[in-house]
XYZ file of C-alpha atoms in Angstrom:
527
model
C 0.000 0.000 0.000
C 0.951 3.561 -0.787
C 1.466 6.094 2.156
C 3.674 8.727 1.219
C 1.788 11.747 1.894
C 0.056 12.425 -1.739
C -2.975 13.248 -1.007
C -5.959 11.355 0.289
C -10.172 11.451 0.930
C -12.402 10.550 3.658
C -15.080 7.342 3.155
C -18.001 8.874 1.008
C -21.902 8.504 1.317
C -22.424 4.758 0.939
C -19.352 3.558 1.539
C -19.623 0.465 4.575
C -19.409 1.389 8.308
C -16.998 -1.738 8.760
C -14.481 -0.594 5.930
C -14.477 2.831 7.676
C -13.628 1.328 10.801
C -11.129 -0.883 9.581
C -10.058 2.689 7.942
C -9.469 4.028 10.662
C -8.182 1.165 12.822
C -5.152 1.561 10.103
C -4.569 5.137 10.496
C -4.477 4.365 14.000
C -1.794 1.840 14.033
C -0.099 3.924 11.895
C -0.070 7.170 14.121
C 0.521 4.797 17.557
C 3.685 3.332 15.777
C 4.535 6.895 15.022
C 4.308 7.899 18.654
C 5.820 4.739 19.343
C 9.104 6.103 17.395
C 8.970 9.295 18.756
C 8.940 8.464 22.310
C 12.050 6.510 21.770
C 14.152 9.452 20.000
C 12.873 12.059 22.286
C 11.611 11.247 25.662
C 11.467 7.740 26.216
C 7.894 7.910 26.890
C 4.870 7.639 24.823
C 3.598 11.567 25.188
C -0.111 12.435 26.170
C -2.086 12.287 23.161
C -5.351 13.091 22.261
C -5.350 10.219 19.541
C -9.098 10.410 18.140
C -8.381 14.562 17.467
C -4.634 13.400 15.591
C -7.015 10.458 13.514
C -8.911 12.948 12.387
C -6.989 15.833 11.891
C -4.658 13.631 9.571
C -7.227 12.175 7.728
C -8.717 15.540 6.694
C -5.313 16.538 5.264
C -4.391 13.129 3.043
C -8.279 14.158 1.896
C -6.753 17.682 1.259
C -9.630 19.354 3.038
C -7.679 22.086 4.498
C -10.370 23.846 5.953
C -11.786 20.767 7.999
C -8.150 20.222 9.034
C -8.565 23.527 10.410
C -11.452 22.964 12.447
C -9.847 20.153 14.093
C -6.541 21.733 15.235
C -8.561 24.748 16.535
C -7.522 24.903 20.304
C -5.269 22.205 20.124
C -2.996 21.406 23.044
C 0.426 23.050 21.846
C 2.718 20.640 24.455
C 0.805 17.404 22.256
C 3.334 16.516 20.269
C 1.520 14.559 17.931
C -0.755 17.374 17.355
C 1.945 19.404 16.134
C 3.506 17.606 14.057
C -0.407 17.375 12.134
C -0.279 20.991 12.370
C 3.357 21.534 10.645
C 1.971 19.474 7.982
C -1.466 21.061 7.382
C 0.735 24.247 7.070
C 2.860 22.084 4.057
C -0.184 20.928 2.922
C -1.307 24.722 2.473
C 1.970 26.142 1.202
C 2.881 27.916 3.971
C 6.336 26.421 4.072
C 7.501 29.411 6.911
C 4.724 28.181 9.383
C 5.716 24.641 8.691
C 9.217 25.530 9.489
C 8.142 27.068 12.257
C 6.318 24.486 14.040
C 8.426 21.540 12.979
C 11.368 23.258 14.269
C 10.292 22.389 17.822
C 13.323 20.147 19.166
C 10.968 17.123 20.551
C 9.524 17.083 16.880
C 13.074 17.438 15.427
C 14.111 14.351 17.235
C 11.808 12.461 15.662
C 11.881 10.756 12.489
C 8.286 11.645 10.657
C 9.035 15.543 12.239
C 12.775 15.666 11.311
C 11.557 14.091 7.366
C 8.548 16.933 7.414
C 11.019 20.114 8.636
C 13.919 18.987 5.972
C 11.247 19.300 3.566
C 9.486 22.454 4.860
C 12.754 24.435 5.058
C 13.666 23.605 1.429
C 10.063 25.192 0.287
C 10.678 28.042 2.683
C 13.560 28.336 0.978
C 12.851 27.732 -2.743
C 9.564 30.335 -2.226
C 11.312 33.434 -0.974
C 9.861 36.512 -2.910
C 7.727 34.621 -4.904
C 4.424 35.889 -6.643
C 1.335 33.960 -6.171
C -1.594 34.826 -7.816
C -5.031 33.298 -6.919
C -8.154 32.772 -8.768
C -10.612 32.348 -6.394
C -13.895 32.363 -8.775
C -12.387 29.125 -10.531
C -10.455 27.909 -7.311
C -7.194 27.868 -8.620
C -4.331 29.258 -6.387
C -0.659 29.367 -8.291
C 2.510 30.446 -6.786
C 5.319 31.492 -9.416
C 9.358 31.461 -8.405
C 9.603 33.763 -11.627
C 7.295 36.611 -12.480
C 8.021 36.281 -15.883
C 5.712 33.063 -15.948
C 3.036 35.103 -14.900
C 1.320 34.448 -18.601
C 1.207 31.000 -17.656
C -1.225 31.194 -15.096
C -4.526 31.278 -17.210
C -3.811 28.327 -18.968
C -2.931 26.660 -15.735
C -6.148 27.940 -14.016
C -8.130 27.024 -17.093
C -6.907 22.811 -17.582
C -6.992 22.939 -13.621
C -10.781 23.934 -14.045
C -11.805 21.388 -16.525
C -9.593 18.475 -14.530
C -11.892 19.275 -11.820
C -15.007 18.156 -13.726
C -13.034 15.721 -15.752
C -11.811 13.515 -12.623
C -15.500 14.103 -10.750
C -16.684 12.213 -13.859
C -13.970 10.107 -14.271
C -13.290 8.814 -11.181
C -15.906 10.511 -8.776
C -13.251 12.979 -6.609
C -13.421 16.038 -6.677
C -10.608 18.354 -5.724
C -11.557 20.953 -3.216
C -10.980 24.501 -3.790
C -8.003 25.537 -3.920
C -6.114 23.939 -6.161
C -2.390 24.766 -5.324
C -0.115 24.871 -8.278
C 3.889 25.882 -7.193
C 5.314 26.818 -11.092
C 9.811 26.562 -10.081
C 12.693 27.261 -12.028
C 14.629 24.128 -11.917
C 15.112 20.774 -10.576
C 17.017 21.282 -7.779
C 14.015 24.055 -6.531
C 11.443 20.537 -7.526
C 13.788 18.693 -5.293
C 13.719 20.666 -2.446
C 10.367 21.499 -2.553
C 8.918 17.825 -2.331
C 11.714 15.244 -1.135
C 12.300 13.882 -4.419
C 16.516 13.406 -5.318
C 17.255 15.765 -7.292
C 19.924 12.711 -8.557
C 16.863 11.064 -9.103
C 14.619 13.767 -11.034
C 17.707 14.498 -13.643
C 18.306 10.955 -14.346
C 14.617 10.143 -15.089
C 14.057 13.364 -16.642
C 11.218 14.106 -13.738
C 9.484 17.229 -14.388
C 6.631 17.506 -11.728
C 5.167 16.011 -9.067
C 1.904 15.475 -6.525
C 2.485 15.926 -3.030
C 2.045 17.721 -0.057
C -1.708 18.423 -1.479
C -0.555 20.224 -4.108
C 1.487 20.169 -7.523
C 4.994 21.238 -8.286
C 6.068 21.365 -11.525
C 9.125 23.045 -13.966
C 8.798 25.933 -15.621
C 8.140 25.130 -19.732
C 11.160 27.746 -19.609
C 13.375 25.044 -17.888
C 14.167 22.888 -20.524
C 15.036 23.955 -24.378
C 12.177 23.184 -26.234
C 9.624 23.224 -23.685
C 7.487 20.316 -22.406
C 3.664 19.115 -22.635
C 3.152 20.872 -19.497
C -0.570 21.349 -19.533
C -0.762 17.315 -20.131
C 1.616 16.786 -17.398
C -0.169 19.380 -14.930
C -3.619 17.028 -15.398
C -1.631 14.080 -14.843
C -0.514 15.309 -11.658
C -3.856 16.773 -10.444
C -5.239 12.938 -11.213
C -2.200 11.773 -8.000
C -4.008 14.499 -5.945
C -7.322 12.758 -7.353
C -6.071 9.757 -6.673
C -4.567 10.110 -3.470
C -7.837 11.996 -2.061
C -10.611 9.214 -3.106
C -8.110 6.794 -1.688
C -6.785 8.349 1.702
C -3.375 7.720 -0.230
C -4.139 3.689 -0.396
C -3.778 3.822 -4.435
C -0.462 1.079 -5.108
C 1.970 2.864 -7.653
C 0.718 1.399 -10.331
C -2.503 2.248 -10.524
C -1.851 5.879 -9.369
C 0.690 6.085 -12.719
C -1.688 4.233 -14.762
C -4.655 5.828 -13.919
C -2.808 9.335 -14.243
C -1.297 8.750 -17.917
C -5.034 7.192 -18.756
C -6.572 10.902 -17.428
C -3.896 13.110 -18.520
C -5.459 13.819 -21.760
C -9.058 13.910 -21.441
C -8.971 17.347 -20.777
C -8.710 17.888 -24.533
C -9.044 17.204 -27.811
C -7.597 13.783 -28.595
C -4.501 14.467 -30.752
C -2.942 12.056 -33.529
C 0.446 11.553 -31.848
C -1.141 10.674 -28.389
C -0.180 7.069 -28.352
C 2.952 7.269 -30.435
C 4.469 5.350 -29.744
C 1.869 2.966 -28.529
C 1.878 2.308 -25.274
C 1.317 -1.403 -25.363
C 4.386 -1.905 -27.665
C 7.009 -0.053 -25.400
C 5.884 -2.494 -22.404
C 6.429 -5.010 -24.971
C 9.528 -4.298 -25.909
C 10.562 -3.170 -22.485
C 10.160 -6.783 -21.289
C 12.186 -8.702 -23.922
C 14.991 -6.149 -23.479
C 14.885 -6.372 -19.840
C 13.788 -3.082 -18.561
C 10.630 -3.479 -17.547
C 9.031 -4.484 -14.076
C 6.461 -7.032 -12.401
C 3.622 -4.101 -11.622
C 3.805 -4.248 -7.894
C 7.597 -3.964 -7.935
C 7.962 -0.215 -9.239
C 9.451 0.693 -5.938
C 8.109 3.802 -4.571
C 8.471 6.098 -7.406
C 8.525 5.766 -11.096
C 10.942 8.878 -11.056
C 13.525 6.945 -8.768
C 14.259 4.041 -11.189
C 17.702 4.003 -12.506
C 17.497 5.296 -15.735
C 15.009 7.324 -18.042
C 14.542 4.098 -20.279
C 13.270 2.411 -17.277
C 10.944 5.420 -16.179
C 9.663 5.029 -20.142
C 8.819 1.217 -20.124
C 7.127 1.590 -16.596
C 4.993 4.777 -17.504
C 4.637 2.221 -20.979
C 3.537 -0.511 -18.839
C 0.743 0.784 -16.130
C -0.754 2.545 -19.053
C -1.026 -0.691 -20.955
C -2.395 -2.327 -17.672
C -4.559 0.172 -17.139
C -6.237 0.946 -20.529
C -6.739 -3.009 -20.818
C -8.111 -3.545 -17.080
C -10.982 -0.268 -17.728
C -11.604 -1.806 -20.999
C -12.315 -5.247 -20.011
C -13.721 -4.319 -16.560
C -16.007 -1.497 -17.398
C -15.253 2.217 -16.997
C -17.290 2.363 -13.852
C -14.205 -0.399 -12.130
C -12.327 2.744 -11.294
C -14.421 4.642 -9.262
C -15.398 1.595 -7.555
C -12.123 0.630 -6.848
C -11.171 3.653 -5.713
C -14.110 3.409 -3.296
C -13.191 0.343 -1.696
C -9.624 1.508 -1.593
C -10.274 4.552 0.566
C -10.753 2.191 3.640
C -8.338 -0.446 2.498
C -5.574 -0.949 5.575
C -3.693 -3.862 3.980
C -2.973 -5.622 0.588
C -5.068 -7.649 1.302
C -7.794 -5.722 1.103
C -6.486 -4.160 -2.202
C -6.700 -7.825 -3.866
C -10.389 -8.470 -2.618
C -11.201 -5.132 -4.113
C -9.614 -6.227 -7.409
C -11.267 -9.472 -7.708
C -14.871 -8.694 -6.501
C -15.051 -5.446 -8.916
C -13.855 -7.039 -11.893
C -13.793 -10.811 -10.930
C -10.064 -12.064 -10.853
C -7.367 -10.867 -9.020
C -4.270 -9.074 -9.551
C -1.739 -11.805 -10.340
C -4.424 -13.182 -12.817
C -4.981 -9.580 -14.389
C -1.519 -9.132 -14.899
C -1.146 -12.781 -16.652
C -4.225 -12.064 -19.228
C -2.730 -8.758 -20.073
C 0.884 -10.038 -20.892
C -0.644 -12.615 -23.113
C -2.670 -9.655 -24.691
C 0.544 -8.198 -25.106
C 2.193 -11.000 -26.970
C -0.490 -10.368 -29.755
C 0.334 -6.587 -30.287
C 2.132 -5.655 -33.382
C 5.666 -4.532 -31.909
C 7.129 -2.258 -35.028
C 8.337 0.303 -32.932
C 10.644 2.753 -34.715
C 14.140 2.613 -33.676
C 14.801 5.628 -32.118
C 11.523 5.189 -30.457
C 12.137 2.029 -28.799
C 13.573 1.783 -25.284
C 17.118 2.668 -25.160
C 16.935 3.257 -28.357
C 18.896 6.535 -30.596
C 17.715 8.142 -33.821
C 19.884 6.552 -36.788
C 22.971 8.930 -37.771
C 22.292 11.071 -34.824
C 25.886 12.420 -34.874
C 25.691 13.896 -38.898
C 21.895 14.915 -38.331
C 23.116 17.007 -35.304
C 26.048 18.484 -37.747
C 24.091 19.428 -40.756
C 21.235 21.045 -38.101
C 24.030 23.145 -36.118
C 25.695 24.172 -39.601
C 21.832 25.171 -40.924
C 20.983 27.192 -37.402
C 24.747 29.264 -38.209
C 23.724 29.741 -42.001
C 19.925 30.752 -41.135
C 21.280 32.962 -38.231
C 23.332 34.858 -40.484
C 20.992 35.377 -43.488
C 22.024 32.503 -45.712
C 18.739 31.084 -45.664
C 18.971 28.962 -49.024
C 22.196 27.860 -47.816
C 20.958 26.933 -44.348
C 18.244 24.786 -46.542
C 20.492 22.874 -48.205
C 22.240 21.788 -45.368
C 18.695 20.819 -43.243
C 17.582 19.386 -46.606
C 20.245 16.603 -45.988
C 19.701 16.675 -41.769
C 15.953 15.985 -43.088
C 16.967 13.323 -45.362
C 18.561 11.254 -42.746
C 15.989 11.760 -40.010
C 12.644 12.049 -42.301
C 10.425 11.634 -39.510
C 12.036 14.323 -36.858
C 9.409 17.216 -36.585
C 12.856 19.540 -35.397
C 14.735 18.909 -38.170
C 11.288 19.644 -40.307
C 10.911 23.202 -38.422
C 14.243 23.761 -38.881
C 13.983 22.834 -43.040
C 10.203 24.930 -43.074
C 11.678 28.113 -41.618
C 14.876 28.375 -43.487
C 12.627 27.673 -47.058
C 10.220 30.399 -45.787
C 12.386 32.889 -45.230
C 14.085 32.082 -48.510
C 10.876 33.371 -49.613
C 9.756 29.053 -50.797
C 6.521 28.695 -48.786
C 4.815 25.971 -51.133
C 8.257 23.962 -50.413
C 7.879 24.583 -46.470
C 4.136 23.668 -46.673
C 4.575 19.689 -47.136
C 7.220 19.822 -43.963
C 4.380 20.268 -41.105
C 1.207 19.157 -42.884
C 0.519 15.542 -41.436
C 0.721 14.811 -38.072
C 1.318 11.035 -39.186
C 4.238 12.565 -40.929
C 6.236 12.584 -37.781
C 7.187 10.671 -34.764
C 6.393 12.860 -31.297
C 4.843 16.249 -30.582
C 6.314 19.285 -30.908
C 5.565 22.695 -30.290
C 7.072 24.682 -33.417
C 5.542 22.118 -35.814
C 1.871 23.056 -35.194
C 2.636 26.503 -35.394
C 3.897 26.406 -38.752
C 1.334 24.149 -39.358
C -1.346 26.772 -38.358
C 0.600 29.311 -40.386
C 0.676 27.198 -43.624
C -2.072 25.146 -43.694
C -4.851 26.732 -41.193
C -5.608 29.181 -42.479
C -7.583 32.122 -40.261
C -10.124 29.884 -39.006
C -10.589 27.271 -36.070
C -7.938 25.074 -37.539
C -5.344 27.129 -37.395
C -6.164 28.552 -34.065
C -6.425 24.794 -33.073
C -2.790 24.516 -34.060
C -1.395 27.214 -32.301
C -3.133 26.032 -28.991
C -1.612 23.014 -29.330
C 2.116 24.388 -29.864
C 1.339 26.261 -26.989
C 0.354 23.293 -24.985
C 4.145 22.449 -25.683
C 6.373 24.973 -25.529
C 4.461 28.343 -24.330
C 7.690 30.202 -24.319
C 9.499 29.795 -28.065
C 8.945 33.679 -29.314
C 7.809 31.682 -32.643
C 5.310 29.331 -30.721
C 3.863 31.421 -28.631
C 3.594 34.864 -31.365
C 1.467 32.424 -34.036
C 4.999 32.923 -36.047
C 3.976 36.663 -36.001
C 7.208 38.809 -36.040
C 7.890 41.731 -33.825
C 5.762 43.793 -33.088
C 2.722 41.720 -34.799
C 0.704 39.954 -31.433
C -1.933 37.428 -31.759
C -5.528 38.791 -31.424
C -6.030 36.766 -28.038
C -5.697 38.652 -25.221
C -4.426 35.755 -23.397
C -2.091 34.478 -26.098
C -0.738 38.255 -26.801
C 0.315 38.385 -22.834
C 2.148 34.991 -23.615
C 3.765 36.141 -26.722
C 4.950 39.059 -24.981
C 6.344 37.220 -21.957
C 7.948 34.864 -24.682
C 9.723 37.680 -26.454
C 11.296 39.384 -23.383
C 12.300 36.024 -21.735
C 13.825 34.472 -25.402
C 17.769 34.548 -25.426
């Protein structure tokens, strides 16, 4: 069972007075072995404790009710120790990192392990949100706090895929996440590190760009890494953890927290024809016969702490696969359901009779069908596609790309195309290289030789941002196709000056008042 602090929810209407008590005979145990610890850093004896108030008070924050966590610490005794240590994490849980470090500073809670865990964690938020900005939407519920002002642009989009997530995951998987949603938008990966507790060893090597906990989301900057990221995709995945981790009191195993997430994180939006490329159920395929995949209950306790990024890829690969072929065999209703029963599971056991009386067989035998639906899928995975694998002639692509940036940088634009012409050649399906190729031909003044570059998606191998803006330039037109394409390179890399201006130049803005702040903030931020 998962209990790492992610988030969590209380037992809902319906849900059976015996499973609640069993609930809460878990969190019990839990909190009494925690006290149990404690007394034997610090005192040596088990402090007074008002035990039912602590139950409570920490089930209402893995439910990420804030306010009822509130309520319950109201007049609490400050010498209760256990008490305090709820209260220095409600005050995580809100993003008040100062407060936390405040309270978990306390030298009886520093002694312990659960408080000494909590303030190393506190002080690096304290730390990491000096002078930031936060800006709070309170009609849509939506509360973001930005390290860098110059991200301010983001914060509509954020507030409006937040918004729909909300009524996507009530549907979904009946949670819904209380208001506010806390977004923290950082600089860098050692800031995401020291925010949440994850390695920042561990974040670079899987490529880790956000992450659920502490009740809220922290994610990178689309500024932090060169050509952006799909950050709105990977900002619903994470609000389905704190989905997740709410309907279950944090009881949801790895596996179906990653596989539900990568299942959700694209339902706030239109489907797009690169979604599942490469398919999903081909790179756990592959993964397994080349080693790097995992049994699904043996993901450790992160997906971003496996030892390499090709790892990370095949696991992500593999829940999804699970998870797509459990819902479709099951029933879409399965999840909720399971998520129901989950929220008072208080053993593995109880996670296994879930399985098998929701969707009649248990885990072991879910896990067999699937990997003999597996054998059947076709497995033609391109080979820079594949796990571990590299794009053919990576080394002279990457020559003739550098030597056409220099040329188009300096005004040789039909030079520059002749050289990307051959980077193209060699790497036909790289939507880069296309951009690259496009923008050096249309600037040489040869737009019906750019146009065939970025008109089919199926043309090309992954998303990326600058490709659907030259494809809303060249082939949209002025109507909703084009503006279609220019969300969607925004939904990739916001902050390219070409991406986020429509491929206007300076001082041309797009006619959205939203995506004119963005192409502004893009323009003073580009190097």
């Amino acid at each position: 069972m998962r209990r790492d602090d992610q988030g969590g929810a209380g037992r809902p209407a319906g849900a059976p007075r015996t499973a609640a008590a069993a609930a809460r005979r878990g969190l019990r145990a839990v909190i009494l072995a925690a006290l149990a610890t404690a007394s034997a850093t610090a005192s040596g004896r088990l402090p007074a404790v008002d035990l039912d108030r602590v139950m409570r008070a920490r089930a209402a924050i893995l439910e990420i009710d804030a306010p009822a966590a509130r309520e319950i610490l109201k007049d609490a005794d400050p010498a209760d120790l256990a008490l305090a240590l709820e209260r220095g994490r409600l005050a995580l849980y809100e993003g008040d990192c100062d407060a936390a470090s405040a309270i978990l500073a306390r030298p009886d809670l520093a002694a312990t392990a659960e408080g000494a865990a909590l303030g190393d964690i506190a002080r690096g938020c304290a730390r990491a949100t000096a002078a930031t900005v936060v800006v709070h939407d309170e009609a849509r519920g939506v509360w973001v706090r930005l390290q860098d002002d110059e991200d301010r642009a983001l914060v509509p989009l954020l507030v409006e895929v937040s918004s729909k997530m909300r009524d996507v995951l009530a549907e979904d998987l009946g949670v819904e996440l209380l208001r506010p949603i806390r977004i923290d938008l950082v600089r860098d990966q050692f800031t995401l590190s020291a925010m949440t507790g994850l390695p920042e060893e561990a974040a670079r090597t899987t490529g880790t760009v956000a992450i659920a906990k502490w009740g809220r989301v922290t994610m990178l900057s689309p500024r932090a890494t060169p050509n952006g990221y799909p950050w709105l995709d990977t900002l619903a995945h994470e609000l389905t953890h704190l989905a997740l981790s709410r309907g279950t009191r944090d009881n949801a195993p790895l596996w179906l927290q990653e596989g539900v997430a990568k299942r959700e994180e694209v339902r706030w939006r239109e489907p797009d024809p690169l979604d599942d490329v490469p398919s999903a159920d081909a790179i756990a395929l592959l993964g397994n016969q080349r080693g790097l995949g995992h049994p699904l209950d043996k993901l450790g306790p992160s997906i971003a702490m496996l030892p390499s990024a090709e790892e990370a890829a095949v696991a992500f690969a593999e829940v999804a696969s699970f998870i797509r072929y459990w819902t479709k065999q099951s029933g879409d209703r399965a999840l909720p359901e399971l998520l129901l029963r989950l929220k008072a599971a208080t053993s593995d056991a109880d996670l296994e009779r879930a399985i098998t009386e929701i969707s009649g067989a248990d885990l072991a035998t879910w896990d067999k069908r699937w990997r003999a639906y597996l054998a059947t899928v076709p497995a033609d995975v391109p080979p820079d596609l594949a796990p571990g694998g590299d794009m053919p002639h990576r080394q002279e692509v990457g020559k003739r790309v550098r030597l056409g940036q220099l040329l188009h940088d300096r005004g040789h634009y039909h030079a520059a195309a002749i050289q990307l012409a051959r980077a193209q050649a060699l790497a036909p399906h790289e939507p880069a290289v296309r951009c690259h190729l496009a923008a050096a031909l249309l600037a040489s003044g040869e737009r019906a030789s750019a146009a065939p570059l970025v008109e089919r998606a199926q043309d090309v191998n992954s998303r990326y941002g600058r490709w659907w803006s030259l494809h809303g330039l060249l082939h949209g037109g002025q109507g909703p196709d084009a503006d279609r394409a220019f969300s969607v390179g925004i939904e990739l890399d916001p902050l390219s000056p070409e991406v986020a201006c429509e491929e206007k130049l300076p001082p041309e803005l797009p006619g959205d008042p939203i995506r004119s702040a963005l192409c502004e903030a893009a323009r003073r931020v580009a190097p």
